[in-house]
PDB file of C-alpha atoms and ligand atoms in Angstrom:
ATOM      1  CA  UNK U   1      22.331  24.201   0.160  1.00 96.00           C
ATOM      2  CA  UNK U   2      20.386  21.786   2.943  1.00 98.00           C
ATOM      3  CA  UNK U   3      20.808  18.538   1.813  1.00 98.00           C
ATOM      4  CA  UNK U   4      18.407  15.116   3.430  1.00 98.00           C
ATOM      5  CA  UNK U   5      20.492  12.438   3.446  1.00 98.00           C
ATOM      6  CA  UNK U   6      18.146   8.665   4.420  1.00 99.00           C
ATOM      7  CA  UNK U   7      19.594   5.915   5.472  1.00 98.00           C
ATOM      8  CA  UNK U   8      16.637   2.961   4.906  1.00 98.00           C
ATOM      9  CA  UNK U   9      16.518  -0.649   6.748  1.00 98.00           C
ATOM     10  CA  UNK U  10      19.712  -2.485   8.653  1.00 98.00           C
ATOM     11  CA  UNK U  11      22.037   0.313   7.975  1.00 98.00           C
ATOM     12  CA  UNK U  12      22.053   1.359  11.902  1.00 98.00           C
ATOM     13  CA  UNK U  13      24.380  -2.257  11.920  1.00 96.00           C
ATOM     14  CA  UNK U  14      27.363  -1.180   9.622  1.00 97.00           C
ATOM     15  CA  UNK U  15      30.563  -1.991  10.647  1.00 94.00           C
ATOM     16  CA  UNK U  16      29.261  -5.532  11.567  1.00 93.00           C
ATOM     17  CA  UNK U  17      26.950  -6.404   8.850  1.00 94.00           C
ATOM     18  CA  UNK U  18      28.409  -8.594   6.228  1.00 93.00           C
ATOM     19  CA  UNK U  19      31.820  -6.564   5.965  1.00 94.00           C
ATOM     20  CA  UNK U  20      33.142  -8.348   3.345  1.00 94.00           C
ATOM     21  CA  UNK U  21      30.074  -6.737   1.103  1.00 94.00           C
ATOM     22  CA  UNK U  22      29.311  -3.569   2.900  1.00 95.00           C
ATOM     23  CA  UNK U  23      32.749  -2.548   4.631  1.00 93.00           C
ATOM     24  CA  UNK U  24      33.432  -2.086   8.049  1.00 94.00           C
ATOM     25  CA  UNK U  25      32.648   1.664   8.557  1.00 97.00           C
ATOM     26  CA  UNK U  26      29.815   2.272  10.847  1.00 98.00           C
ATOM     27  CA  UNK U  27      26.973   4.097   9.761  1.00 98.00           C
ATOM     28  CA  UNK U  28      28.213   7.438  12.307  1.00 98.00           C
ATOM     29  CA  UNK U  29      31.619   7.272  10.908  1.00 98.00           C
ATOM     30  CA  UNK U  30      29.841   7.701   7.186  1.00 98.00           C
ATOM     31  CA  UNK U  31      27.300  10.269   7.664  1.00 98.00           C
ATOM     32  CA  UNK U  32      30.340  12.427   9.845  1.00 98.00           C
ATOM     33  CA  UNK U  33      32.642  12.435   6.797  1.00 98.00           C
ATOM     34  CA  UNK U  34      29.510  13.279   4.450  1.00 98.00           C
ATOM     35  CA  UNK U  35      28.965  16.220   6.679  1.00 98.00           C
ATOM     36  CA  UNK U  36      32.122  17.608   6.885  1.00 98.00           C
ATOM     37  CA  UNK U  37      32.755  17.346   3.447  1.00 98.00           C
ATOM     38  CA  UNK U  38      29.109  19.205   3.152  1.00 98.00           C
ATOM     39  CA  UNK U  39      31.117  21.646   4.988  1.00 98.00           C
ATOM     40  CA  UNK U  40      33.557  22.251   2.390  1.00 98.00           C
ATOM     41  CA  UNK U  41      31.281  22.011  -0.258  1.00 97.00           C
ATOM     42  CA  UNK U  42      28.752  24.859   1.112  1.00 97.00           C
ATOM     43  CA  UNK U  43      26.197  21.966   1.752  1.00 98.00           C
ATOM     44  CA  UNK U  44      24.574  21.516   5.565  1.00 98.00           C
ATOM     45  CA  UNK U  45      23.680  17.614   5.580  1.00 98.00           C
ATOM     46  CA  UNK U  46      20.854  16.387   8.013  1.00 98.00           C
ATOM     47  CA  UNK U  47      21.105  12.598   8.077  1.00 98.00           C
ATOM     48  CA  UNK U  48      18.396   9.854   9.616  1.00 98.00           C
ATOM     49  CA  UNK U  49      18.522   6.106   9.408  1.00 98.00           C
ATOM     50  CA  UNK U  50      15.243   4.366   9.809  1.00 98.00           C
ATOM     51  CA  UNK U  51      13.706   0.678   9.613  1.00 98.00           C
ATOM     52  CA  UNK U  52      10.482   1.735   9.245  1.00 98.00           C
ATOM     53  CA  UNK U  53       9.781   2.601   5.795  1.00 98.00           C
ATOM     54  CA  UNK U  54       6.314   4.978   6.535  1.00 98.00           C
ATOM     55  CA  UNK U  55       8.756   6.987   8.470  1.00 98.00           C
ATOM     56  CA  UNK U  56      10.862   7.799   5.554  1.00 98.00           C
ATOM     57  CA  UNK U  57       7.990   8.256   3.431  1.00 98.00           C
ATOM     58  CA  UNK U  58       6.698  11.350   6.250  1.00 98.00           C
ATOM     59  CA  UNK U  59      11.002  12.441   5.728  1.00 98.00           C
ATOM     60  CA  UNK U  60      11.061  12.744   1.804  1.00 98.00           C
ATOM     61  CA  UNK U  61       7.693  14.143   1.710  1.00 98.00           C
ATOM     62  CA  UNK U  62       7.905  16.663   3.874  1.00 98.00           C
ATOM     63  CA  UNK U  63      11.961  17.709   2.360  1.00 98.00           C
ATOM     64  CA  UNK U  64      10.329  20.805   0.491  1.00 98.00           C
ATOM     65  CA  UNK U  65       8.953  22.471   3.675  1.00 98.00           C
ATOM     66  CA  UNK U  66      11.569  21.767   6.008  1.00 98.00           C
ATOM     67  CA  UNK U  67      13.584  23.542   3.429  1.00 98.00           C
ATOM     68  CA  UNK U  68      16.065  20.708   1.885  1.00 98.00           C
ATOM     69  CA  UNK U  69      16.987  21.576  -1.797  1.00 98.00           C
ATOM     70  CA  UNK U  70      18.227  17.778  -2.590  1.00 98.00           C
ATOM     71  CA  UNK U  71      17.826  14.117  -1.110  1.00 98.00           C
ATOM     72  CA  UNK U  72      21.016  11.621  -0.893  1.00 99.00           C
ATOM     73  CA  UNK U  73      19.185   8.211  -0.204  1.00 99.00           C
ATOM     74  CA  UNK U  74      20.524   4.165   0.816  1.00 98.00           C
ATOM     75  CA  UNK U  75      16.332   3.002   0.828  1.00 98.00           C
ATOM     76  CA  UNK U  76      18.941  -0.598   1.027  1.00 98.00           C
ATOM     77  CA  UNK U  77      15.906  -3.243   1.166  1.00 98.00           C
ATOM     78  CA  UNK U  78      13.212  -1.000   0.106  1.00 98.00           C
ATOM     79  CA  UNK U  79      15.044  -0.005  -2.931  1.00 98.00           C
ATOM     80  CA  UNK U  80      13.820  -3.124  -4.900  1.00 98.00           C
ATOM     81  CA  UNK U  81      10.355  -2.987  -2.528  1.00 98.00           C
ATOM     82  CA  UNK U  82       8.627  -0.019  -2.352  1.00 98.00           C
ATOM     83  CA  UNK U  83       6.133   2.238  -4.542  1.00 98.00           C
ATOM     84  CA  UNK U  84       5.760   4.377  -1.583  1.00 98.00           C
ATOM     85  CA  UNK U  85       9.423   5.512  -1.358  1.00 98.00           C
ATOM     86  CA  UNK U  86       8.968   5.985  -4.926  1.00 98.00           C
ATOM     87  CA  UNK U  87       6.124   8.210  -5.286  1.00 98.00           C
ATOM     88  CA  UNK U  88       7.242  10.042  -2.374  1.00 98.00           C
ATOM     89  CA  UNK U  89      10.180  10.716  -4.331  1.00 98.00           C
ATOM     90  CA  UNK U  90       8.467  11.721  -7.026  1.00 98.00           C
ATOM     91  CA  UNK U  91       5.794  14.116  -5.480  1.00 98.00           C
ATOM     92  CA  UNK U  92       8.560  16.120  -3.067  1.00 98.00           C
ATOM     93  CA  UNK U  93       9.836  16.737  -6.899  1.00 96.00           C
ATOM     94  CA  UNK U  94      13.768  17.670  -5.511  1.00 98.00           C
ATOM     95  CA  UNK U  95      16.899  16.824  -6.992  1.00 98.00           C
ATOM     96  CA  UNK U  96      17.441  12.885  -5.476  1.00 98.00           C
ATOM     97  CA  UNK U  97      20.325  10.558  -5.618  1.00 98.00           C
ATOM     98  CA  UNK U  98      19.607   7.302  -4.848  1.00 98.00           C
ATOM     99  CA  UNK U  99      22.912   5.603  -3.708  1.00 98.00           C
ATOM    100  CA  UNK U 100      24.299   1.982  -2.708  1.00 98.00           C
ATOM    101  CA  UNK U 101      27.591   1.144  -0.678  1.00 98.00           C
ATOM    102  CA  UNK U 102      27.600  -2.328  -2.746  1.00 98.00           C
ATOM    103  CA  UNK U 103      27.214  -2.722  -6.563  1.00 98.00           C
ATOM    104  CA  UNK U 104      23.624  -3.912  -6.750  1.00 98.00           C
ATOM    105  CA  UNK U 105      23.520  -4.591 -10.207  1.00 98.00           C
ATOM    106  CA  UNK U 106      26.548  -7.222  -9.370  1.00 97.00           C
ATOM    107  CA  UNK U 107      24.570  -9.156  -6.924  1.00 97.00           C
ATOM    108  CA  UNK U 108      21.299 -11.053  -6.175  1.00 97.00           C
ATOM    109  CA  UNK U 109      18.398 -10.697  -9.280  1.00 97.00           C
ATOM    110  CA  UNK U 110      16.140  -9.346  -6.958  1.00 96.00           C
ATOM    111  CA  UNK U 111      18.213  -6.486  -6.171  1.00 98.00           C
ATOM    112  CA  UNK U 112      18.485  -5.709  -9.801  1.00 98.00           C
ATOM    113  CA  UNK U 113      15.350  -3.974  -9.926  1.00 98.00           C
ATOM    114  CA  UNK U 114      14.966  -0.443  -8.357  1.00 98.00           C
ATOM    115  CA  UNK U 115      11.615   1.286  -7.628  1.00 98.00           C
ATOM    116  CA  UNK U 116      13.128   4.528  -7.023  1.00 98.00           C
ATOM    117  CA  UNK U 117      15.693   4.494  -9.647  1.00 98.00           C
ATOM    118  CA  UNK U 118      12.962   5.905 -12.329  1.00 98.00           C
ATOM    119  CA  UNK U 119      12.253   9.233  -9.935  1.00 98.00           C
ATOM    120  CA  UNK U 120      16.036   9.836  -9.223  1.00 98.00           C
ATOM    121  CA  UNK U 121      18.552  12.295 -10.763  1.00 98.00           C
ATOM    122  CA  UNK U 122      21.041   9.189 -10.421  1.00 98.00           C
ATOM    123  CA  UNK U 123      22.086   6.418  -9.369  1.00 98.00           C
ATOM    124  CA  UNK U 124      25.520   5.992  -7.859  1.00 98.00           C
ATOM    125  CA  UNK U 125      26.168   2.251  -6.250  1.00 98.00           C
ATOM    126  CA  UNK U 126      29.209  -0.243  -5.583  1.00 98.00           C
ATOM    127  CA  UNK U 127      31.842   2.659  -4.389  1.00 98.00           C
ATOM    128  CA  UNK U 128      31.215   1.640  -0.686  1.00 97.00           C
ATOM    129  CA  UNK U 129      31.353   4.910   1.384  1.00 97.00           C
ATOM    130  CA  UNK U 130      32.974   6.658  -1.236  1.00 98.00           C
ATOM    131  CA  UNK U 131      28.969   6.380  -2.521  1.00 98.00           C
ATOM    132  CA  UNK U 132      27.858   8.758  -0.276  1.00 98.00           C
ATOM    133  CA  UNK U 133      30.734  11.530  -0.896  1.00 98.00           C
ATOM    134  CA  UNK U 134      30.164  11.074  -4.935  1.00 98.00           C
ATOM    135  CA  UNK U 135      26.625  11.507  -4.652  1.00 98.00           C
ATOM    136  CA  UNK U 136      27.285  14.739  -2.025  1.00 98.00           C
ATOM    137  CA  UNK U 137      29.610  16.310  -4.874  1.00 98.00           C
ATOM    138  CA  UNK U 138      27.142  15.757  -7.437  1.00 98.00           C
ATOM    139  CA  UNK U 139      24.227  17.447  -6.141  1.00 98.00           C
ATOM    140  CA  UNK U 140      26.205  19.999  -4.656  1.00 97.00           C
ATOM    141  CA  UNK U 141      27.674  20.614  -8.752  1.00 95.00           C
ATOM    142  CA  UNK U 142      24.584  20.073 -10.380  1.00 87.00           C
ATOM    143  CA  UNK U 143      23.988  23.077  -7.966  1.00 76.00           C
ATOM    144  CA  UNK U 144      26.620  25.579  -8.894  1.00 74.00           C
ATOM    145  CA  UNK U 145      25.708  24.357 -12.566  1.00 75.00           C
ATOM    146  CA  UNK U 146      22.251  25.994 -12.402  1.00 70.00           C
ATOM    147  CA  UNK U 147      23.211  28.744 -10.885  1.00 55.00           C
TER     148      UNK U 147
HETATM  149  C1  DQA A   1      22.305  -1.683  -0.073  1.00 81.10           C
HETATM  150  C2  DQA A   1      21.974  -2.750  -1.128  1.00 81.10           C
HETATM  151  C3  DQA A   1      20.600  -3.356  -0.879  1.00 81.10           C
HETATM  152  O1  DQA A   1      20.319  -4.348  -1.859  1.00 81.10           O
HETATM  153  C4  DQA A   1      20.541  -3.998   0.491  1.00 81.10           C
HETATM  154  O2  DQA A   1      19.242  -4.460   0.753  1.00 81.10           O
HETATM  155  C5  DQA A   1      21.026  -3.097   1.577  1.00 81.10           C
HETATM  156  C6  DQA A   1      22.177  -2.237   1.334  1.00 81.10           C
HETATM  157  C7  DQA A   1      23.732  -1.122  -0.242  1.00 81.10           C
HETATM  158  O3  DQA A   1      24.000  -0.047   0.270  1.00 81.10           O
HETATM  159  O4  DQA A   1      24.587  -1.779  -0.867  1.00 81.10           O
HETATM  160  O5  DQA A   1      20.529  -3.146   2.703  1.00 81.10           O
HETATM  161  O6  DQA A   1      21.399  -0.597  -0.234  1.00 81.10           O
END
């Protein structure tokens, strides 16, 4: 199972941004232990972090034909921003999990409201890295569940 893991705006800076609410693992050190629990769980992760939110528009919509069977994304900013991410989402039509290392729903008003939440399978937020690994093992279930 190829899994797309996106990592959206001012996630490249983890490990110094606002610890106290996002931790102090860097982005590397997160996406490493998602792959090489991928590894145990049969799952090849490809991860990209990008600022630019066009580029992971051109990511998610081309998922289907680079052969990815799910999506793990952080949009972080553009979560409570963007239609684009969301129809992208929604016309690549693959399994997505739309995750958060902080509990959203816990903080600012603003970042109450998800765009993307609607087109996702879940929704997994507030577990800090532990996100990441929960919403690996739940597309890689939902997976041996269809099977
Ligand atoms: C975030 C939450 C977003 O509200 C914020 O804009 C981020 C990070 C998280 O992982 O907790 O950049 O997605």
């Amino acid at each position: 199972m190829k899994i797309l893991l996106l990592n959206g705006p001012n996630l490249q800076l983890l490990g110094t941004r606002e610890p106290e609410i996002y931790g102090s693992t860097t982005l590397d050190e997160i996406v490493r232990e998602t792959v090489e629990l991928g590894k145990t769980l049969g799952c090849e992760v490809t991860a990209y972090q990008s600022n630019i939110e066009g580029e992971l528009v051109s990511l998610i919509g081309s998922a289907r034909q680079n052969g990815f069977d799910g999506i793990i994304i952080n949009a972080a900013a553009y979560t409570h921003t963007s239609v684009a991410l969301r129809d992208a989402i929604s016309a690549v039509a693959l399994p997505a999990v739309e995750i958060h290392l902080s509990n959203t729903a816990s903080r600012d008003e603003f970042r109450h409201k998800s765009f993307i939440a609607p087109v996702c399978t879940g929704v997994i937020a507030g577990f800090g890295k532990d996100s990441y690994l929960l919403a690996l093992r739940a597309l890689a279930s939902r997976k041996a569940r269809s099977k």
